[in-house]
Coordinates of C-alpha atoms and ligand atoms in Angstrom, one line a residue:
M1 CA 18.0 14.0 47.0
T2 CA 17.1 10.6 48.5
L3 CA 19.1 10.0 51.6
P4 CA 18.0 6.7 53.1
T5 CA 19.3 5.9 56.5
A6 CA 20.1 2.6 58.1
S7 CA 16.7 2.9 60.0
S8 CA 15.1 1.5 56.8
H9 CA 16.2 -1.8 58.3
P10 CA 15.7 -1.5 62.0
A11 CA 16.5 -5.2 63.0
L12 CA 19.6 -5.3 60.8
T13 CA 20.8 -2.0 62.1
A14 CA 20.4 -3.2 65.7
A15 CA 22.1 -6.5 65.1
D16 CA 24.8 -5.5 62.7
P17 CA 25.2 -1.7 62.3
E18 CA 28.4 -2.1 60.2
L19 CA 26.6 -4.2 57.6
A20 CA 23.4 -2.0 57.8
A21 CA 25.5 1.0 57.0
L22 CA 26.8 -0.7 53.9
V23 CA 23.3 -1.5 52.8
G24 CA 22.3 2.1 53.4
A25 CA 25.2 3.3 51.4
E26 CA 24.3 1.1 48.5
E27 CA 20.7 2.3 48.6
R28 CA 22.0 5.9 48.4
L29 CA 24.3 5.0 45.5
Q30 CA 21.5 3.3 43.6
A31 CA 19.3 6.4 44.2
D32 CA 21.8 9.0 43.2
T33 CA 23.4 7.5 40.2
L34 CA 22.3 6.9 36.6
R35 CA 22.6 3.1 36.3
L36 CA 23.1 2.1 32.7
I37 CA 24.4 -1.4 33.0
P38 CA 21.9 -3.2 30.7
S39 CA 21.8 -6.4 32.7
E40 CA 20.7 -4.5 35.9
N41 CA 17.5 -3.1 37.1
Y42 CA 15.4 -2.0 40.1
V43 CA 13.0 -4.6 41.5
S44 CA 9.7 -3.6 43.1
Q45 CA 9.2 -3.4 46.8
A46 CA 6.9 -6.5 46.5
V47 CA 9.8 -8.5 44.9
L48 CA 12.2 -7.3 47.5
E49 CA 9.8 -8.4 50.3
A50 CA 9.1 -11.8 48.8
S51 CA 12.8 -12.5 48.5
G52 CA 13.3 -11.6 52.2
T53 CA 10.7 -14.0 53.7
V54 CA 10.9 -17.0 56.0
L55 CA 10.6 -19.2 52.9
Q56 CA 14.3 -19.1 53.0
N57 CA 14.2 -21.3 56.1
K58 CA 13.0 -24.3 54.2
Y59 CA 14.7 -27.2 52.4
S60 CA 12.7 -28.5 49.4
E61 CA 14.8 -30.9 47.3
G62 CA 12.7 -32.3 44.6
Y63 CA 9.6 -30.8 42.8
P64 CA 6.1 -30.0 44.0
G65 CA 4.4 -33.3 45.2
R66 CA 7.8 -35.1 44.9
R67 CA 10.0 -33.7 47.7
Y68 CA 12.6 -35.4 49.8
Y69 CA 11.7 -33.3 52.9
E70 CA 8.3 -33.0 54.6
G71 CA 6.5 -29.7 55.5
Q72 CA 6.1 -28.6 51.9
Q73 CA 2.4 -27.5 52.2
N74 CA 3.1 -23.9 51.4
I75 CA 6.4 -24.3 49.4
D76 CA 4.7 -26.6 46.9
Q77 CA 2.0 -23.9 46.3
V78 CA 4.7 -21.2 45.9
E79 CA 6.6 -23.2 43.3
L80 CA 3.4 -24.2 41.4
L81 CA 2.3 -20.6 41.3
A82 CA 5.7 -19.5 39.8
I83 CA 5.6 -22.4 37.3
A84 CA 2.0 -21.6 36.2
R85 CA 2.8 -17.9 35.8
A86 CA 6.0 -18.6 33.8
K87 CA 4.0 -20.9 31.5
A88 CA 1.2 -18.4 30.9
L89 CA 3.5 -15.4 30.5
F90 CA 5.9 -17.0 28.0
G91 CA 3.4 -19.4 26.3
V92 CA 5.4 -22.5 27.1
E93 CA 4.5 -26.1 28.0
H94 CA 7.1 -26.5 30.8
A95 CA 8.9 -24.3 33.2
N96 CA 11.6 -25.1 35.8
V97 CA 12.0 -22.2 38.2
Q98 CA 14.8 -23.7 40.3
P99 CA 18.1 -22.8 38.6
Y100 CA 20.1 -20.6 41.0
S101 CA 21.1 -18.2 38.2
G102 CA 21.9 -18.1 34.5
S103 CA 25.2 -20.1 34.4
P104 CA 23.7 -23.0 36.4
A105 CA 20.7 -22.9 34.2
N106 CA 22.9 -23.2 31.1
L107 CA 25.0 -26.0 32.7
A108 CA 21.8 -27.9 33.3
V109 CA 21.0 -27.7 29.6
Y110 CA 24.4 -29.3 28.8
L111 CA 23.7 -32.0 31.3
A112 CA 20.3 -32.7 29.8
F113 CA 21.3 -32.8 26.1
A114 CA 25.1 -33.5 25.8
E115 CA 27.9 -35.7 27.0
P116 CA 31.3 -34.4 28.0
G117 CA 33.4 -34.0 24.8
D118 CA 30.5 -33.4 22.6
T119 CA 30.5 -30.4 20.2
V120 CA 28.4 -27.4 21.2
M121 CA 28.0 -24.1 19.5
G122 CA 27.4 -20.5 20.6
M123 CA 28.4 -16.9 19.9
A124 CA 31.9 -16.1 20.8
L125 CA 32.2 -14.1 24.0
P126 CA 34.0 -11.1 22.5
M127 CA 31.3 -10.9 19.8
G128 CA 28.6 -10.6 22.4
G129 CA 28.0 -14.2 23.5
H130 CA 28.1 -15.6 27.0
L131 CA 30.9 -17.5 28.8
T132 CA 28.5 -20.5 29.2
H133 CA 27.9 -20.8 25.5
G134 CA 31.1 -22.9 25.1
W135 CA 33.7 -20.2 25.6
G136 CA 37.2 -21.7 26.4
V137 CA 37.7 -20.3 29.9
S138 CA 34.3 -21.6 31.1
A139 CA 33.7 -25.2 32.2
T140 CA 31.4 -25.4 29.1
G141 CA 34.4 -24.8 26.8
K142 CA 36.6 -27.1 28.8
W143 CA 34.3 -30.0 29.1
F144 CA 32.7 -29.6 25.7
C145 CA 34.2 -28.8 22.3
G146 CA 33.0 -25.3 21.8
V147 CA 32.7 -23.9 18.3
Q148 CA 31.9 -20.3 18.0
Y149 CA 30.2 -18.0 15.5
G150 CA 30.4 -14.2 15.5
V151 CA 29.0 -11.1 13.8
R152 CA 30.0 -9.7 10.4
K153 CA 33.0 -7.5 10.1
G154 CA 33.0 -4.3 8.1
P155 CA 30.7 -1.3 7.7
I156 CA 27.2 -1.2 9.0
S157 CA 26.0 -0.7 5.3
E158 CA 27.3 -4.3 4.6
G159 CA 25.8 -5.8 7.7
G160 CA 28.7 -5.2 10.1
G161 CA 27.9 -6.1 13.6
L162 CA 25.0 -8.5 12.6
V163 CA 25.0 -12.3 12.8
D164 CA 26.1 -13.9 9.6
F165 CA 23.6 -16.7 9.2
D166 CA 25.5 -18.2 6.3
E167 CA 28.5 -18.6 8.7
V168 CA 26.2 -20.1 11.4
R169 CA 24.7 -22.6 9.0
E170 CA 28.0 -23.6 7.5
L171 CA 29.6 -24.1 10.9
A172 CA 26.6 -26.0 12.2
L173 CA 26.5 -28.4 9.3
K174 CA 30.3 -28.9 9.4
E175 CA 30.6 -29.4 13.1
R176 CA 27.2 -31.0 13.9
P177 CA 26.9 -29.6 17.5
K178 CA 24.6 -31.3 19.9
V179 CA 23.5 -28.0 21.2
I180 CA 23.3 -24.5 19.6
F181 CA 23.0 -21.4 21.8
C182 CA 21.6 -18.2 20.4
G183 CA 21.4 -15.0 22.5
G184 CA 24.1 -13.3 24.5
T185 CA 25.2 -10.4 26.6
A186 CA 26.1 -7.6 24.2
L187 CA 23.6 -7.9 21.3
P188 CA 21.9 -4.7 20.4
R189 CA 19.8 -6.2 17.6
T190 CA 16.7 -8.4 17.4
I191 CA 17.6 -12.1 17.5
D192 CA 16.2 -14.0 14.6
F193 CA 15.0 -17.1 16.4
A194 CA 13.3 -18.5 13.3
A195 CA 16.6 -18.5 11.4
F196 CA 18.5 -20.2 14.2
G197 CA 15.6 -22.7 14.6
E198 CA 15.9 -23.7 10.9
I199 CA 19.6 -24.1 11.1
A200 CA 19.4 -26.2 14.3
R201 CA 16.8 -28.5 12.8
E202 CA 18.9 -29.0 9.7
A203 CA 22.0 -29.8 11.8
G204 CA 20.1 -32.0 14.2
A205 CA 20.9 -29.8 17.2
V206 CA 19.0 -28.7 20.2
L207 CA 18.4 -24.9 20.0
V208 CA 18.7 -23.1 23.2
A209 CA 17.5 -19.4 23.2
D210 CA 19.3 -17.7 26.1
V211 CA 17.0 -14.7 26.5
A212 CA 18.4 -13.5 29.8
H213 CA 18.8 -10.0 28.6
I214 CA 15.6 -9.6 26.8
A215 CA 13.2 -11.8 28.8
G216 CA 11.2 -8.7 30.0
L217 CA 11.0 -7.4 26.5
I218 CA 9.6 -10.7 25.2
A219 CA 7.1 -10.8 28.1
G220 CA 6.1 -7.3 27.3
G221 CA 5.8 -7.8 23.6
A222 CA 8.7 -5.6 22.7
H223 CA 10.9 -8.4 21.2
P224 CA 9.8 -11.5 19.2
S225 CA 9.4 -14.7 21.3
P226 CA 11.7 -17.7 20.7
V227 CA 8.5 -19.9 20.9
P228 CA 8.1 -22.1 18.9
H229 CA 11.6 -21.9 17.3
A230 CA 13.7 -22.9 20.3
D231 CA 13.7 -26.3 22.0
V232 CA 14.8 -24.7 25.3
I233 CA 14.6 -21.2 26.6
S234 CA 17.0 -20.2 29.3
T235 CA 16.7 -17.0 31.2
T236 CA 17.8 -15.2 34.3
T237 CA 15.0 -13.4 36.1
H238 CA 16.7 -10.2 37.2
K239 CA 17.4 -8.2 34.1
T240 CA 14.6 -6.7 31.9
L241 CA 12.2 -9.1 33.7
R242 CA 12.7 -7.1 36.9
G243 CA 12.7 -10.1 39.3
P244 CA 15.1 -11.5 41.9
R245 CA 18.5 -12.9 41.0
G246 CA 17.5 -16.3 39.7
A247 CA 16.8 -18.2 36.5
M248 CA 14.3 -20.4 34.7
L249 CA 14.4 -23.1 32.0
M250 CA 11.4 -23.4 29.7
S251 CA 10.6 -25.9 27.0
R252 CA 8.0 -28.1 25.3
E253 CA 6.7 -31.0 27.4
E254 CA 8.9 -33.5 25.5
H255 CA 12.0 -32.0 27.2
A256 CA 10.5 -31.5 30.6
K257 CA 11.8 -34.6 32.2
A258 CA 15.4 -34.2 30.9
I259 CA 15.5 -30.6 32.1
D260 CA 14.1 -31.3 35.5
K261 CA 16.4 -34.2 36.1
A262 CA 19.4 -32.1 35.1
V263 CA 18.5 -29.2 37.4
F264 CA 17.8 -31.6 40.3
P265 CA 19.4 -34.0 41.2
G266 CA 21.8 -33.5 38.3
L267 CA 23.3 -30.1 39.3
Q268 CA 21.6 -28.5 42.3
G269 CA 20.4 -29.3 45.7
G270 CA 17.5 -27.5 47.4
P271 CA 15.8 -24.7 45.5
H272 CA 16.0 -21.2 47.0
N273 CA 12.3 -20.9 47.9
Q274 CA 12.4 -17.2 48.8
T275 CA 13.8 -16.6 45.3
T276 CA 11.1 -18.8 43.8
A277 CA 8.5 -16.7 45.6
A278 CA 10.0 -13.5 44.3
I279 CA 10.1 -14.9 40.8
A280 CA 6.4 -15.6 41.1
V281 CA 5.8 -12.0 42.1
A282 CA 7.9 -10.6 39.3
L283 CA 6.0 -12.9 36.8
H284 CA 2.7 -11.6 38.1
E285 CA 3.9 -8.0 37.7
A286 CA 5.2 -8.8 34.2
A287 CA 1.7 -10.0 33.2
Q288 CA 0.1 -6.7 33.9
P289 CA -0.7 -4.2 31.1
S290 CA 1.7 -1.7 32.6
F291 CA 4.6 -4.0 32.1
R292 CA 3.9 -4.0 28.3
D293 CA 4.2 -0.2 28.5
Y294 CA 7.5 -0.6 30.5
A295 CA 9.0 -3.0 27.9
H296 CA 8.1 -0.7 25.0
A297 CA 9.4 2.3 26.9
V298 CA 12.8 0.5 27.5
V299 CA 13.2 0.1 23.8
A300 CA 12.0 3.6 22.9
N301 CA 14.4 5.1 25.4
A302 CA 17.3 3.0 24.0
K303 CA 16.5 4.0 20.4
A304 CA 16.3 7.7 21.4
L305 CA 19.6 7.4 23.4
A306 CA 21.3 5.8 20.4
E307 CA 20.1 8.6 18.1
E308 CA 21.4 11.2 20.6
L309 CA 24.8 9.4 20.8
L310 CA 25.1 9.1 17.0
A311 CA 24.5 12.8 16.8
R312 CA 27.4 13.3 19.1
G313 CA 29.7 11.3 16.9
F314 CA 29.7 8.0 18.9
D315 CA 30.4 4.7 17.0
L316 CA 27.7 2.2 17.9
V317 CA 28.1 -1.4 17.0
S318 CA 25.6 -2.3 14.3
G319 CA 24.8 1.4 14.0
G320 CA 22.1 1.5 16.8
T321 CA 19.8 -0.8 18.7
D322 CA 16.5 -2.7 18.4
N323 CA 16.3 -3.5 22.1
H324 CA 17.5 -2.2 25.5
L325 CA 21.2 -2.3 24.9
I326 CA 23.8 -0.1 23.1
L327 CA 27.4 -1.2 22.5
M328 CA 29.8 1.7 21.8
D329 CA 33.3 1.5 20.3
L330 CA 35.2 4.4 21.8
T331 CA 38.2 4.0 19.5
P332 CA 37.2 7.1 17.4
K333 CA 36.9 9.0 20.7
D334 CA 40.5 8.1 21.5
V335 CA 39.6 6.7 25.0
P336 CA 39.9 3.0 26.0
G337 CA 36.6 1.6 27.4
K338 CA 37.9 1.0 30.9
I339 CA 39.2 4.5 31.3
A340 CA 35.9 5.9 30.1
A341 CA 33.8 3.5 32.3
K342 CA 35.8 4.5 35.4
A343 CA 35.5 8.2 34.7
L344 CA 31.8 7.9 34.1
D345 CA 31.5 6.0 37.4
R346 CA 33.1 9.0 39.1
A347 CA 30.5 11.2 37.3
G348 CA 27.7 9.1 38.7
I349 CA 27.0 7.2 35.5
V350 CA 27.4 3.5 36.0
V351 CA 28.3 1.5 32.8
N352 CA 30.6 -1.4 32.1
Y353 CA 33.6 -1.6 29.8
N354 CA 33.1 -4.3 27.1
T355 CA 34.8 -5.8 24.1
V356 CA 33.5 -4.9 20.7
P357 CA 33.5 -7.3 17.8
Y358 CA 37.0 -7.8 16.4
D359 CA 38.4 -5.8 19.3
P360 CA 42.2 -5.5 19.0
R361 CA 42.4 -4.8 22.8
K362 CA 42.2 -7.3 25.6
P363 CA 38.9 -8.2 27.4
F364 CA 40.2 -6.6 30.7
D365 CA 41.0 -3.4 28.8
P366 CA 38.7 -3.3 25.8
S367 CA 37.7 -0.7 23.3
G368 CA 34.0 -0.3 24.2
I369 CA 31.4 0.4 26.8
R370 CA 28.0 -1.3 27.1
I371 CA 25.0 0.7 28.3
G372 CA 21.2 0.1 28.5
T373 CA 17.9 1.6 29.5
P374 CA 16.1 -1.0 31.8
S375 CA 17.0 0.8 35.1
L376 CA 16.4 4.4 34.0
T377 CA 13.1 3.3 32.5
S378 CA 12.1 1.7 35.8
R379 CA 12.6 5.1 37.4
G380 CA 10.3 6.7 34.8
L381 CA 12.8 8.6 32.6
G382 CA 11.5 8.9 29.1
V383 CA 12.7 9.7 25.6
Q384 CA 12.6 13.4 26.4
D385 CA 15.4 12.8 28.9
M386 CA 17.8 10.9 26.6
A387 CA 19.4 14.0 25.2
A388 CA 20.6 14.9 28.7
V389 CA 21.9 11.3 29.3
A390 CA 23.8 11.4 26.0
D391 CA 25.2 14.8 26.8
W392 CA 26.5 13.5 30.2
I393 CA 28.1 10.5 28.5
D394 CA 29.7 12.7 25.9
R395 CA 31.0 15.2 28.4
G396 CA 32.2 12.3 30.7
V397 CA 34.1 10.6 27.8
T398 CA 35.6 13.9 26.8
A399 CA 36.7 14.5 30.5
A400 CA 38.1 11.0 30.6
R401 CA 40.3 11.7 27.6
S402 CA 41.5 15.0 29.0
G403 CA 41.7 13.9 32.6
D404 CA 39.3 16.7 33.7
E405 CA 38.2 15.6 37.1
D406 CA 36.4 18.8 37.8
A407 CA 34.1 18.2 34.9
L408 CA 33.2 14.8 36.3
V409 CA 32.3 16.3 39.6
V410 CA 29.9 18.8 37.9
I411 CA 28.3 16.0 35.9
R412 CA 27.9 14.0 39.1
S413 CA 25.9 16.7 40.8
E414 CA 23.7 17.3 37.6
V415 CA 23.0 13.5 37.5
A416 CA 22.1 13.4 41.2
A417 CA 19.8 16.4 40.8
L418 CA 17.9 14.8 37.9
M419 CA 17.7 11.4 39.5
S420 CA 16.2 12.9 42.7
A421 CA 13.1 13.7 40.6
F422 CA 12.7 10.0 39.7
P423 CA 12.3 7.8 42.8
A424 CA 13.5 4.3 42.2
P425 CA 11.3 1.3 42.9
G426 CA 12.3 -0.6 46.1
L427 CA 14.5 2.2 47.5
P428 CA 13.5 4.1 50.6
A429 CA 11.7 7.4 49.8
Ligands
DSN1 N1 26.7 -10.8 33.7 C1 25.6 -10.7 32.8 C2 25.6 -9.5 32.0 O1 26.0 -8.4 32.5 O2 25.2 -9.4 30.8 C3 25.6 -11.9 31.9 O3 25.7 -13.0 32.6

């Protein structure tokens, strides 16, 4: 079993042993557990090192060659490298690598293409969308008039759990939103960017593809690209893309100025240069042939896991997955999502509770759990391991229902034993 010590960080340990101990404990937790949250991953040691450099000491408001502070000889090169790599990897004309994370990136899109009070459209949060796609509790739903589409109700044989493009089109033509978002946080199926693009053009809207979850799959050729269908591509860099916590906005050249102005000076101050550097490293890694293998392995693992779960009687939204993510409705298992998620956590299996489409329960106590395969694939687990993973989930959910804490302890030791055979990138050996 991996047992990193605080000595992995000698300077930190000497200066602040209390904090160093917490970092060591987190390293141990990430090593010993089966991390299934689909928006998380393990970054490489190279990405970790880049994000912990002296680049963080520098202020760089502006863009390469147009800064408000001197001393940018190296920082400009770092940002230009990140931009060039993003453009090459995703096949786009323009890339802005400065957004601090996904929500600020999406806010910049609103600033670039809409006025307060304008109508905007996105998938409803409980259907699998994101807060920033115009959902009511978010600034984007308060400052803009958010109209929301969902997925079809009903059995999978009738398209249940899939986007209803007739509804999207009807809503878009009726409401005439300035901006339409596609993509989300709990979508197990391929996003039809071409269909969204056609509707957006008909409605005269800017189409934003929020590919935060699937950016790595797109880069690795395991999910279709939103290019050329979307006007703007918004993505975080830390999910399937395996970069640092950050974000990017990409577009055709015609939107470059509006996007850049919105990010800075519209919304943000100085870019986090250490993050820009780590993004550049992650983009370089994602351009390697091995990353294509990784992206396809993520999907193969998710499909294998979905089959194993179906065989154990789990109800999967849309009946399975095309990507890295599986959304389970635990109603037939007679366990609320939150109870199951907390029990699985005690068993060393880290998931998040999640609403399912048309969930009768509240978001803070919903019916489902959301899992994914990016992290376990980064550790080298393959399709042959997914039966064991499904079995642990099944036993964990059963134990959650019966309150069998002993069973959770047994699962936890089995999980730790398997994970010790798969060292995680970036964690001490
Ligand atoms: N928090 C992210 C996720 O888990 O999907 C979305 O912002």
